[in-house]
CSV table of C-alpha atoms and ligand atoms in Angstrom, one decimal:
chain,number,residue,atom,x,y,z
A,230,UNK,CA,258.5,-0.6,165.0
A,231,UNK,CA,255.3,-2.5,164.4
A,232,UNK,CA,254.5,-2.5,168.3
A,233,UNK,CA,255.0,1.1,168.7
A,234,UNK,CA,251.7,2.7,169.5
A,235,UNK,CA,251.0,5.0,166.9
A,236,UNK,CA,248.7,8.3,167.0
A,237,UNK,CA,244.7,7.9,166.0
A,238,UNK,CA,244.2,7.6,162.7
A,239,UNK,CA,243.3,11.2,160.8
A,240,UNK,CA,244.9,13.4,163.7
A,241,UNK,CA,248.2,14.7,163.5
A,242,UNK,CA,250.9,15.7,165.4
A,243,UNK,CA,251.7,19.2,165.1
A,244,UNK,CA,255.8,19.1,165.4
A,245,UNK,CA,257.9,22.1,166.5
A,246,UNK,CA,258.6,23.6,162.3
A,247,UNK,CA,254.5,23.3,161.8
A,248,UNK,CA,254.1,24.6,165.3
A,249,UNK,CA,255.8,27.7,164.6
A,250,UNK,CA,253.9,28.5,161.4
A,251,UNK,CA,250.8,27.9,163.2
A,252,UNK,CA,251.6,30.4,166.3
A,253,UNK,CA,252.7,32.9,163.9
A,254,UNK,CA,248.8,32.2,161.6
A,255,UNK,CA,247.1,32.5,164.8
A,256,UNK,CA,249.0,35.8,166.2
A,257,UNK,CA,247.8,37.1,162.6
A,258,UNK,CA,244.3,36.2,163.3
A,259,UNK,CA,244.2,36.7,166.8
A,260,UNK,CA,245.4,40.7,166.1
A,261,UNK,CA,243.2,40.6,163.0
A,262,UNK,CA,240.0,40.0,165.3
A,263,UNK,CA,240.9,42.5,167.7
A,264,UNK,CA,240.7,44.7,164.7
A,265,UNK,CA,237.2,44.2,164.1
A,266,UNK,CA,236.2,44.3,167.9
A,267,UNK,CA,235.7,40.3,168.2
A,268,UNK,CA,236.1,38.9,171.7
A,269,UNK,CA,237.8,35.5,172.2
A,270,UNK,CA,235.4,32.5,174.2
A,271,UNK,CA,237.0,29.1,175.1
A,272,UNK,CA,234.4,26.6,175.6
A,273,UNK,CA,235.2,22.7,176.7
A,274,UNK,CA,235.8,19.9,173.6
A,275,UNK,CA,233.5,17.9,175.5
A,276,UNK,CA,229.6,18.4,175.2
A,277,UNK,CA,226.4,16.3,176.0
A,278,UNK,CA,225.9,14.9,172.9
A,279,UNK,CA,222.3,15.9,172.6
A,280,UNK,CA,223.6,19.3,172.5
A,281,UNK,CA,224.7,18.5,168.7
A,282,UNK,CA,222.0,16.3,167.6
A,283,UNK,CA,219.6,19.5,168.4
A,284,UNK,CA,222.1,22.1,167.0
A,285,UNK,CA,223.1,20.4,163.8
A,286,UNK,CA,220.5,18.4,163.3
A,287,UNK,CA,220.0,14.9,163.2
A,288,UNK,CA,219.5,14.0,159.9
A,289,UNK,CA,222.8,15.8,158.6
A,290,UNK,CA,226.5,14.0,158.0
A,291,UNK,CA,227.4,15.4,160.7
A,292,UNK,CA,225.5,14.2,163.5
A,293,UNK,CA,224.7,10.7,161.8
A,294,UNK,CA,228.3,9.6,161.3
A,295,UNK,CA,231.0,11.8,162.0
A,296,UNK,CA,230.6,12.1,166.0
A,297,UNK,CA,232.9,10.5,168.1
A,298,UNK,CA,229.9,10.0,170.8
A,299,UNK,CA,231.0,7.7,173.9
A,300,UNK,CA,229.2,6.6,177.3
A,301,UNK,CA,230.8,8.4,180.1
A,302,UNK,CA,231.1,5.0,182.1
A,303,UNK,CA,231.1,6.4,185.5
A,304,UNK,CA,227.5,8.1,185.4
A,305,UNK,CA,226.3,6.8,182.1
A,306,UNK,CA,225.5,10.0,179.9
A,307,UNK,CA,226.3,9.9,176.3
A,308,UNK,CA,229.1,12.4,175.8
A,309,UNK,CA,230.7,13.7,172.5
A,310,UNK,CA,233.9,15.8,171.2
A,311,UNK,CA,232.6,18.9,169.5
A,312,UNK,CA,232.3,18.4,165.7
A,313,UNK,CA,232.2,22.1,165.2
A,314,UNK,CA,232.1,24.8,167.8
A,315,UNK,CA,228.7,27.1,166.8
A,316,UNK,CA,226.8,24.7,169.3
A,317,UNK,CA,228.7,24.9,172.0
A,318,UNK,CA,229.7,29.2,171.5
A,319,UNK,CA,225.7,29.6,171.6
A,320,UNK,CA,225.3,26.8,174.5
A,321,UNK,CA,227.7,28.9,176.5
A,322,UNK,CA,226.1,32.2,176.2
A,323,UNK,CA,222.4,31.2,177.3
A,324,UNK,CA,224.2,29.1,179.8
A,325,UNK,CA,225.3,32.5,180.8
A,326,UNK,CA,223.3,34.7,179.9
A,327,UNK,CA,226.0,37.0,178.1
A,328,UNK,CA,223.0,38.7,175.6
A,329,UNK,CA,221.0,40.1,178.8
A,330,UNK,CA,223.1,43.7,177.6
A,331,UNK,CA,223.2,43.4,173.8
A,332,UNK,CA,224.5,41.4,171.1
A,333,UNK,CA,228.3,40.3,171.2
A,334,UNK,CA,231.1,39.8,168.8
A,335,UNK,CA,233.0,36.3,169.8
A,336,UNK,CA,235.1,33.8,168.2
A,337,UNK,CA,236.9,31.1,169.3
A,338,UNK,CA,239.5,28.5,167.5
A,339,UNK,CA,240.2,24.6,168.8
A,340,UNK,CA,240.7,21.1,167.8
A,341,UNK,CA,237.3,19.7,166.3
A,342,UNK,CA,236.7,15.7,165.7
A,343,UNK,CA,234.7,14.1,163.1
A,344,UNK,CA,234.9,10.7,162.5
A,345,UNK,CA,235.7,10.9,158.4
A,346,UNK,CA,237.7,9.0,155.7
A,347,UNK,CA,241.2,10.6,156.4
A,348,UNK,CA,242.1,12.6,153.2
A,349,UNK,CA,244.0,15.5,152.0
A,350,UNK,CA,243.0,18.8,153.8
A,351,UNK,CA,240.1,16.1,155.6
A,352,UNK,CA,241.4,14.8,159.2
A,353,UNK,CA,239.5,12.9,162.1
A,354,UNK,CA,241.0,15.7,164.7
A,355,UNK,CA,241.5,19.7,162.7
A,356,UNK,CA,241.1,23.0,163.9
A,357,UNK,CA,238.9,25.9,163.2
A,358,UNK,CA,239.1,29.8,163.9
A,359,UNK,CA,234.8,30.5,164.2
A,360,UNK,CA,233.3,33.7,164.4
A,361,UNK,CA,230.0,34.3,165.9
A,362,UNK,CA,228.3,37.7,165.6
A,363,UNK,CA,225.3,37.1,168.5
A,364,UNK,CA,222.0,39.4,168.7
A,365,UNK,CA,222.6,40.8,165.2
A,366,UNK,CA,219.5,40.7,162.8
A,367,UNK,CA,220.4,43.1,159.8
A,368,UNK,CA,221.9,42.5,156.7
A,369,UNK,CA,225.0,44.6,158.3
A,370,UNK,CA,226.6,42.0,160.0
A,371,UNK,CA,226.5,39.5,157.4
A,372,UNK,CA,228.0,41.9,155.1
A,373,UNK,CA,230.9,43.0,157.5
A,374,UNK,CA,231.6,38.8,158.1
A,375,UNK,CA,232.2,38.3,154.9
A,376,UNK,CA,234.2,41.6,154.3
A,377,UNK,CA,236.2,40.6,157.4
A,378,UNK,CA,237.6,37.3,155.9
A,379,UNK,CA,238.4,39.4,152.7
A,380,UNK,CA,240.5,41.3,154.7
A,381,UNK,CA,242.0,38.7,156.7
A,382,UNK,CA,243.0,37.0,153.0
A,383,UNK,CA,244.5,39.6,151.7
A,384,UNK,CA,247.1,40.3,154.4
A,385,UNK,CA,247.7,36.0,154.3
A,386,UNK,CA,248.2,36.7,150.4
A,387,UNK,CA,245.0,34.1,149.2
A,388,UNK,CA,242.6,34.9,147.3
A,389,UNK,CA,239.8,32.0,147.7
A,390,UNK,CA,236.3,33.6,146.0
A,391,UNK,CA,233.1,33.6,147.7
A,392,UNK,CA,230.1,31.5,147.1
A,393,UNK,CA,226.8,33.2,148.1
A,394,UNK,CA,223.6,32.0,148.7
A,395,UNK,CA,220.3,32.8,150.9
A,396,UNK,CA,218.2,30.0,152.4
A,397,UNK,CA,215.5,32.0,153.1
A,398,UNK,CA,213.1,31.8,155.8
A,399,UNK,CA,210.6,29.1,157.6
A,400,UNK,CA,207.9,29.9,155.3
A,401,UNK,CA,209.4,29.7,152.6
A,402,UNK,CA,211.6,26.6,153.1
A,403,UNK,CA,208.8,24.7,154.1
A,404,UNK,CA,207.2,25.5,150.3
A,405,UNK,CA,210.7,24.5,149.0
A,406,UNK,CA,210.6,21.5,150.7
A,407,UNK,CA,207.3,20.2,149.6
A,408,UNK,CA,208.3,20.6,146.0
A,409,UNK,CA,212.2,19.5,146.6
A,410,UNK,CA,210.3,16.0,147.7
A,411,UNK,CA,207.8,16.1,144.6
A,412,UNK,CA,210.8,16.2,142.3
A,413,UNK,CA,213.1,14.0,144.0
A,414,UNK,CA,209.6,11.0,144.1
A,415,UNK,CA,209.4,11.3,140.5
A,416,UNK,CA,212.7,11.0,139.9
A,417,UNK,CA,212.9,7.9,142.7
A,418,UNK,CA,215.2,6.0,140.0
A,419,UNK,CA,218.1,8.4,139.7
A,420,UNK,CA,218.4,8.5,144.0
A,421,UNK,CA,221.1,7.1,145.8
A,422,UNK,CA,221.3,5.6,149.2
A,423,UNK,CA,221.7,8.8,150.9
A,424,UNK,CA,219.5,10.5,149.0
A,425,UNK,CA,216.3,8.1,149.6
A,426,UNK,CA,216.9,8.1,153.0
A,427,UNK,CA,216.7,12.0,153.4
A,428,UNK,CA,213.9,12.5,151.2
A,429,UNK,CA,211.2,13.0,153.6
A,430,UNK,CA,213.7,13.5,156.6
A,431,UNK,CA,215.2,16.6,155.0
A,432,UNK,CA,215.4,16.5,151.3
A,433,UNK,CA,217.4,20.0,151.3
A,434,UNK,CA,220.4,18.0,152.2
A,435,UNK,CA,219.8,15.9,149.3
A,436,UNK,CA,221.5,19.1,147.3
A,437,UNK,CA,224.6,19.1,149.4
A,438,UNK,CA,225.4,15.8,148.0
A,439,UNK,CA,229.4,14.7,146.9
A,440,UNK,CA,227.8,11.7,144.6
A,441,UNK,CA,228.8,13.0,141.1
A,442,UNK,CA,226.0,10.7,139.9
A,443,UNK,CA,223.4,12.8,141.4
A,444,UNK,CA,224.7,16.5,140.0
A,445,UNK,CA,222.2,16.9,137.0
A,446,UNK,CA,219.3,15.9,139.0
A,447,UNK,CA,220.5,18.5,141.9
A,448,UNK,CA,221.0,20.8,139.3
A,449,UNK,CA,217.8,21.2,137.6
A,450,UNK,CA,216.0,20.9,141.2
A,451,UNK,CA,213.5,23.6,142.3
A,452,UNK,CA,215.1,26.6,143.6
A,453,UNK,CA,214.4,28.3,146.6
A,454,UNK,CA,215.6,31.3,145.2
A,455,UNK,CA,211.9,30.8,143.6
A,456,UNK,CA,210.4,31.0,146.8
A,457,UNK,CA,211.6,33.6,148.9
A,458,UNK,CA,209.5,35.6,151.0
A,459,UNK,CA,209.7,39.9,150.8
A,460,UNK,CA,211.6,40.5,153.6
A,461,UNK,CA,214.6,37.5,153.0
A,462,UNK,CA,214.4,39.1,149.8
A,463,UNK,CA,215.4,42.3,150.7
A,464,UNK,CA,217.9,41.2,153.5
A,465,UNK,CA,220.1,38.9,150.5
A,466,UNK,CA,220.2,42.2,148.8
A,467,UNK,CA,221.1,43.9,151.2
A,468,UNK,CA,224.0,41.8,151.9
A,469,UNK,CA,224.8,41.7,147.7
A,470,UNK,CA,224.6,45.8,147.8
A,471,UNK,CA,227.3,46.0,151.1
A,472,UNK,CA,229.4,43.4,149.3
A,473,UNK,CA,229.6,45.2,146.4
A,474,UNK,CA,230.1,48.8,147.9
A,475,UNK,CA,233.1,47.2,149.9
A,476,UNK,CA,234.6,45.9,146.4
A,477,UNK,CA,234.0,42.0,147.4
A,478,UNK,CA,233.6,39.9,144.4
A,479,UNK,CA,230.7,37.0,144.4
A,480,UNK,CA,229.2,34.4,143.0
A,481,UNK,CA,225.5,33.2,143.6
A,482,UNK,CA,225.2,30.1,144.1
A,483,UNK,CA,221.6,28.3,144.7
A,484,UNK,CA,223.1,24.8,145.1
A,485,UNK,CA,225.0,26.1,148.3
A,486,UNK,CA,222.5,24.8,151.2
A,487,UNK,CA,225.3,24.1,153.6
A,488,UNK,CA,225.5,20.9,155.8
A,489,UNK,CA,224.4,22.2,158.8
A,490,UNK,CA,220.4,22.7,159.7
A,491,UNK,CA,220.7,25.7,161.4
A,492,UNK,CA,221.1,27.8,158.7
A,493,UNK,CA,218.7,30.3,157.4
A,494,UNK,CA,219.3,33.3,154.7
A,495,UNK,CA,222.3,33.9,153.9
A,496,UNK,CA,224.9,31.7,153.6
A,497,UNK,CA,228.8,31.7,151.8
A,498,UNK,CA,231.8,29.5,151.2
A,499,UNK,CA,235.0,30.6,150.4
A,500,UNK,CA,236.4,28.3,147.8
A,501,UNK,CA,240.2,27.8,146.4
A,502,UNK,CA,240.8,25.3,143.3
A,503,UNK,CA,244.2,24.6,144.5
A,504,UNK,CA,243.8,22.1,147.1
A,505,UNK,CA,242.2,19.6,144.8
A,506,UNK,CA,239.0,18.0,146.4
A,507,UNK,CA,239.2,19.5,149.7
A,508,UNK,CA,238.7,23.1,148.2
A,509,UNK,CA,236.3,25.4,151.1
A,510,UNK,CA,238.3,26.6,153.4
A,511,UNK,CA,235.6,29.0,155.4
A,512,UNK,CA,232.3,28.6,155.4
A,513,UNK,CA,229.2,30.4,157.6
A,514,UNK,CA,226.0,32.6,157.1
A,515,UNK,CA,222.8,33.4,159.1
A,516,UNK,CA,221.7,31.2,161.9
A,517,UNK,CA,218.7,33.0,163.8
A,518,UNK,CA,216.6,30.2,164.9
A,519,UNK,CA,219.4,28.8,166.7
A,520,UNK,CA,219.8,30.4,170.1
A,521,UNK,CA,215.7,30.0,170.6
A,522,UNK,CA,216.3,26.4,169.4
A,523,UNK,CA,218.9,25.7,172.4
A,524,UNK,CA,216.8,26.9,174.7
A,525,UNK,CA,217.6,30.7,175.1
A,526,UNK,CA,215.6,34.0,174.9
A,527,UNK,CA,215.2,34.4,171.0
A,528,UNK,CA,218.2,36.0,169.1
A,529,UNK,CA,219.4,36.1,165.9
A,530,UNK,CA,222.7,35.2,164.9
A,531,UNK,CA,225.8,35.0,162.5
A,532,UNK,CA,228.8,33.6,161.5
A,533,UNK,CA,231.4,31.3,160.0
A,534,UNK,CA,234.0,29.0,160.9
A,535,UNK,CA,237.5,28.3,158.6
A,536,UNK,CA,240.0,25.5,158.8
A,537,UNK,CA,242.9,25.8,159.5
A,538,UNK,CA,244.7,23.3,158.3
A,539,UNK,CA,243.5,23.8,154.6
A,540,UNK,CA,244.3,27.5,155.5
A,541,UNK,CA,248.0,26.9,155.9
A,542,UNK,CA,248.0,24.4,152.5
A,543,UNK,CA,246.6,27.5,150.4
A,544,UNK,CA,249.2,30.1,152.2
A,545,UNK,CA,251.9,26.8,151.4
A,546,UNK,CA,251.0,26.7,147.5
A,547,UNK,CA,250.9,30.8,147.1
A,548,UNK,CA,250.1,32.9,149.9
A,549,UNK,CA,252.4,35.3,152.0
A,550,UNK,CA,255.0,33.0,154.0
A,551,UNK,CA,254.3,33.1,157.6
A,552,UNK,CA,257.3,34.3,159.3
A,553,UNK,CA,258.5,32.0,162.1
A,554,UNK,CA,261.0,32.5,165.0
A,555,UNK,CA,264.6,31.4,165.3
A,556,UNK,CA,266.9,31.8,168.5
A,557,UNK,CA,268.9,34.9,168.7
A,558,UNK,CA,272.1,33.4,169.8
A,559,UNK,CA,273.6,30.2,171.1
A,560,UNK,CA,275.9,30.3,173.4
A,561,UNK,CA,279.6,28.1,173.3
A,562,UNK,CA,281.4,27.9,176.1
A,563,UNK,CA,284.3,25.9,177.5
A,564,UNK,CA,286.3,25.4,180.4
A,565,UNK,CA,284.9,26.4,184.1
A,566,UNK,CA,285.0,29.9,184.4
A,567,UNK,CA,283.4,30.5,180.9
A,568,UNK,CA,280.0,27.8,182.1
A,569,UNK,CA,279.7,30.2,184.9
A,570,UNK,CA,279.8,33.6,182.9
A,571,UNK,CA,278.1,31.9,180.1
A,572,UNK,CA,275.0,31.5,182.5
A,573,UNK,CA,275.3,35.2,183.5
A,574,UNK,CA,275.3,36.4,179.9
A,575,UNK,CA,272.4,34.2,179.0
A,576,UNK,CA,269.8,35.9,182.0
A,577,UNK,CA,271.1,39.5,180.8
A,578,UNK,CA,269.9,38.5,176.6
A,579,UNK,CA,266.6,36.7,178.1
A,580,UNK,CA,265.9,39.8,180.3
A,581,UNK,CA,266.8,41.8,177.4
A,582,UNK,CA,263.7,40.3,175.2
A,583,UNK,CA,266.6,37.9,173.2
A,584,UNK,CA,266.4,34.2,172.6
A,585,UNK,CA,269.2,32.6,173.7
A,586,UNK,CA,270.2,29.0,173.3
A,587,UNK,CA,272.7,28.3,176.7
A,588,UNK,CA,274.7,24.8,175.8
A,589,UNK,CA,274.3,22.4,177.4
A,590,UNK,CA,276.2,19.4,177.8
A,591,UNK,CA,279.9,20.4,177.6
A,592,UNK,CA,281.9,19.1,174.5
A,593,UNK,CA,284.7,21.0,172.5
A,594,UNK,CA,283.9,24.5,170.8
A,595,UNK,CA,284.3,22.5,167.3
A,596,UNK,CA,280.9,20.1,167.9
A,597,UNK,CA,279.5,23.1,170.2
A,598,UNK,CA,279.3,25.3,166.6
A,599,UNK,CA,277.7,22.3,164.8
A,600,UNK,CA,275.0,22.4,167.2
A,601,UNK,CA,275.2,26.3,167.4
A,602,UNK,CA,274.3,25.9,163.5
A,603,UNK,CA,271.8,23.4,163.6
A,604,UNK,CA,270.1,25.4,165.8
A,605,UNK,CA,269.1,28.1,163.1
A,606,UNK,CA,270.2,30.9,165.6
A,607,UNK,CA,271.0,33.7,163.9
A,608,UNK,CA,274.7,34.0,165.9
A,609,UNK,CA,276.7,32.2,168.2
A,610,UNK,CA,277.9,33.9,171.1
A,611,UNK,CA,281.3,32.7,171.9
A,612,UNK,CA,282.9,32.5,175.7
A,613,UNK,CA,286.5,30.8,176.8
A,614,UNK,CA,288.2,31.6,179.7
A,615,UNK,CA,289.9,34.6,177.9
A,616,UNK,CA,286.5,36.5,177.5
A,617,UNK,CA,285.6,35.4,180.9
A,618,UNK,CA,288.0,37.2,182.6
A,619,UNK,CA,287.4,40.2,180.3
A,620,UNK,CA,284.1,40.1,180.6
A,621,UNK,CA,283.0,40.1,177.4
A,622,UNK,CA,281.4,37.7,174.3
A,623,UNK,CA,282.6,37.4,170.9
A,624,UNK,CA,280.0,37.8,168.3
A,625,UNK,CA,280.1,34.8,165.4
A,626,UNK,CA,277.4,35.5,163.0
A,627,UNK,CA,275.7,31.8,161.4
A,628,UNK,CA,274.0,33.4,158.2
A,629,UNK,CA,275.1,35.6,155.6
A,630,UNK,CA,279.0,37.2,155.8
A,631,UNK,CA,279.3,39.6,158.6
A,632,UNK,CA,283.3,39.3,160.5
A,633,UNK,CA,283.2,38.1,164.0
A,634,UNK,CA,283.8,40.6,166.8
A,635,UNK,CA,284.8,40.6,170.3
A,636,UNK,CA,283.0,43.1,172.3
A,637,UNK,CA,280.9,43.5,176.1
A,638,UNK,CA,277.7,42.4,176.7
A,639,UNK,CA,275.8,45.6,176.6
A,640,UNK,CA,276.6,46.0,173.3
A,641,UNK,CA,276.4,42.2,171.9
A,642,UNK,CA,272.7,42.7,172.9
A,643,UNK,CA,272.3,46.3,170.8
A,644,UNK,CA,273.9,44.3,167.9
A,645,UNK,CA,271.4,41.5,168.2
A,646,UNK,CA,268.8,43.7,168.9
A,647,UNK,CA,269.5,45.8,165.4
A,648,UNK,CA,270.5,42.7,163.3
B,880,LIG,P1,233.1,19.7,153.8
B,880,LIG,O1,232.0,20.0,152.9
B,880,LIG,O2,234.5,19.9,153.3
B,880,LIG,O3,233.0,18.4,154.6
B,880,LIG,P2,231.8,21.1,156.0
B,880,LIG,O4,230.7,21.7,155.3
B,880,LIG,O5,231.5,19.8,156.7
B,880,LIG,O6,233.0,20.9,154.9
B,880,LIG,P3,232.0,23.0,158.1
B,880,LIG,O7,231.3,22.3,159.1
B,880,LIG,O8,231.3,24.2,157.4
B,880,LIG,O9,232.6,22.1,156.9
B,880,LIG,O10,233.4,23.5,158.7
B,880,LIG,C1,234.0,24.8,158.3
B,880,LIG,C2,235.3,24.5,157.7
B,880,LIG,O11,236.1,23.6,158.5
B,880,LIG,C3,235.3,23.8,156.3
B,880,LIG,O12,235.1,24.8,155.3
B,880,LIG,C4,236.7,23.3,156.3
B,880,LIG,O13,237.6,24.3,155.9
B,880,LIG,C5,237.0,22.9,157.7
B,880,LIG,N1,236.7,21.4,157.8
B,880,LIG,C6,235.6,20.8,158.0
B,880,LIG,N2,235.7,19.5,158.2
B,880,LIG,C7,237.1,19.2,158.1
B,880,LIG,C8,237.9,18.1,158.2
B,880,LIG,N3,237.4,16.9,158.5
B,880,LIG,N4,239.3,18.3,158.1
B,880,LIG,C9,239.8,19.5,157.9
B,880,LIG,N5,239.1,20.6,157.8
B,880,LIG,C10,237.7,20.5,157.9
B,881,LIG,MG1,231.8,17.7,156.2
């Protein structure tokens, strides 16, 4: 075995059982965005890689050592596969000028890579369903994104609660920050690494830290909260008074700064206690600078993105089981006359909208109906050369009690349709 090339570190293989739960999350989310008028956008993994750096920032975990950045050696730019997919959403609509009408509703899901320690609901290569509400300035929207993800929990049967915070405008930051890097000089001691190297590049991050060491001092930092001009003011209220009209439950929470630069007022995570470390699974909030930032016509913006994988582990430990497909029928069939009417009665359940499993293979009836089992089909659909010549099936069903009957094909499909 130790030859055997193995898959990448920190990104998985997603095997037919997993597969199936995960087509039957995303038809849920897929029809749950249709609800709310949100318009799907596929954009490529691959992006130039100052695309991120002027997105995300460069002085954020992200962009300093998570990307998987590589020299495209056949014209020498600097590529890299998306961390995240905000950058590339709003790259795609200047690129194409998709606000010249109005604001749009988009989301979009995919594989993202970031080049992490491989944990527990943390891999190298996951997957996110984002949401981007584009041209939107009020208060509205960031209320309706966060009542949207309530709804979309409740029908998964989670219950994660929501972390709130506002970050507040330029002006205001920028007072923040001054004080944020008075505090953090005089307490130069209690710093680590990370911490010292941010504190002039952009000491906000400094409160996103994972370093339990440095919790007390984040803690009893300056708030923004302190600072915050009229107007983001009024807009975080906003948001607070929608939330609580639409019976959302929250929690403020003024160490919540996000890891990403582009944020600005509000901001939420929705956080579980049952996945041990790896506990947010959705995060977003306000991002107006952003589109102006790429290089588009100014616009503000909103949105969030959730992982998937730590999705499905909360749904696993107590949410609604996600129901997944099994095959209709296999069909057993032996002897010449019975292949060739067996092929026949397979076409007439596919075109009926059944799944049917045809045999393959030959063998005896006996290890046919082991395979029939193994398959998880609900029946096996039984044809020798007796039911050949009458043209018929019989009807064996593989779960529960239920008698076997023999019976014509029209009406072997109503009784699969019904069962
Ligand atoms: P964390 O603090 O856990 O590193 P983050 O702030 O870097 O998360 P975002 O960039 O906000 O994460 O991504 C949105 C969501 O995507 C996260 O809330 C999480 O559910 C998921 N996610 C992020 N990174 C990973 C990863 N390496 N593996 C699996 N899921 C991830
Ligand atoms: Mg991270």
């Amino acid at each position: 075995m130790s030859n055997n090339i193995q898959s990448v570190r920190g990104m998985n293989d997603c095997l037919p059982d997993a597969a199936d739960t995960w087509q039957g999350f995303e038809a849920i989310v897929r029809d749950w965005l249709r609800r709310y008028g949100y318009r799907e956008m596929r954009t490529p993994i691959l992006e130039h890689t100052g695309l991120f750096k002027r997105a995300i920032g460069e002085v954020t975990d992200i962009v300093e050592k998570e990307m998987y950045t590589f020299v495209d050696e056949l014209n020498g730019e600097s590529l890299t596969l998306r961390p995240e997919g905000t950058a590339s959403s709003v790259r795609a609509v200047i690129q194409n000028n998709l606000l010249y009408d109005g604001g749009k509703r988009l989301w979009y899901t995919g594989p993202m890579f970031r080049h992490e320690r491989p944990q527990k609901g943390r891999y190298r290569q996951f997957h996110q369903v984002g949401v981007e509400a584009l041209g939107f300035a009020g208060p509205d929207t960031d209320a309706e994104l966060i009542v949207m993800c309530a709804d979309l929990w409740k029908e998964l049967g989670i219950a994660p609660t929501l972390q709130l915070n506002t970050l507040g405008d330029h002006a205001s930051r920028q007072r923040h920050r001054q004080k944020l890097i008075a505090y953090f000089e005089a307490h130069q001691d209690t710093l680590d690494e990370d911490a010292r190297r941010r504190l002039h590049s952009n000491p906000l991050r400094i409160l996103d830290s994972k370093n339990p060491a440095m919790q007390a001092l984040n803690d009893a930092a300056p708030k923004l909260m302190d600072e915050l001009e009229d107007e983001a003011l009024a807009h975080f209220e906003a948001v607070q008074a929608l939330l609580r009209a639409n019976g959302i439950a929250f929690e403020i929470n003024p160490r919540l700064v996000r890891g990403l630069d582009y944020y600005n007022r509000t901001v939420f995570e929705w956080v579980t206690d049952q996945l041990g470390a790896q506990g947010t699974v959705c995060a977003g909030g306000r991002y107006d600078g952003l589109v102006e930032q790429l290089g588009g016509k100014p616009a503000p913006a909103a949105g969030f993105a959730m992982g998937i994988e730590r999705l499905l582990a909360l749904i696993e430990v107590g949410g609604h089981p996600i129901a997944t497909p099994v095959p209709d029928a296999y069909i057993v069939h032996a002897g010449e006359a019975a292949q060739a009417y067996a092929w026949q009665v397979a076409a007439a359940l596919r075109s009926a909208g059944l799944a049917a499993v045809l045999h393959c293979g030959g063998g005896g009836f006996k290890s046919q109906m082991k395979k029939a089992d193994a398959s998880r089909a609900r029946f096996a659909l039984i044809i020798g050369d007796d039911e050949a010549a009458a043209q018929q099936v019989t009807l064996k069903p593989l779960r529960g009690t239920g008698e076997q009957t023999r019976v014509e094909v029209a009406l072997a499909i109503d009784i699969l349709k019904q069962a």
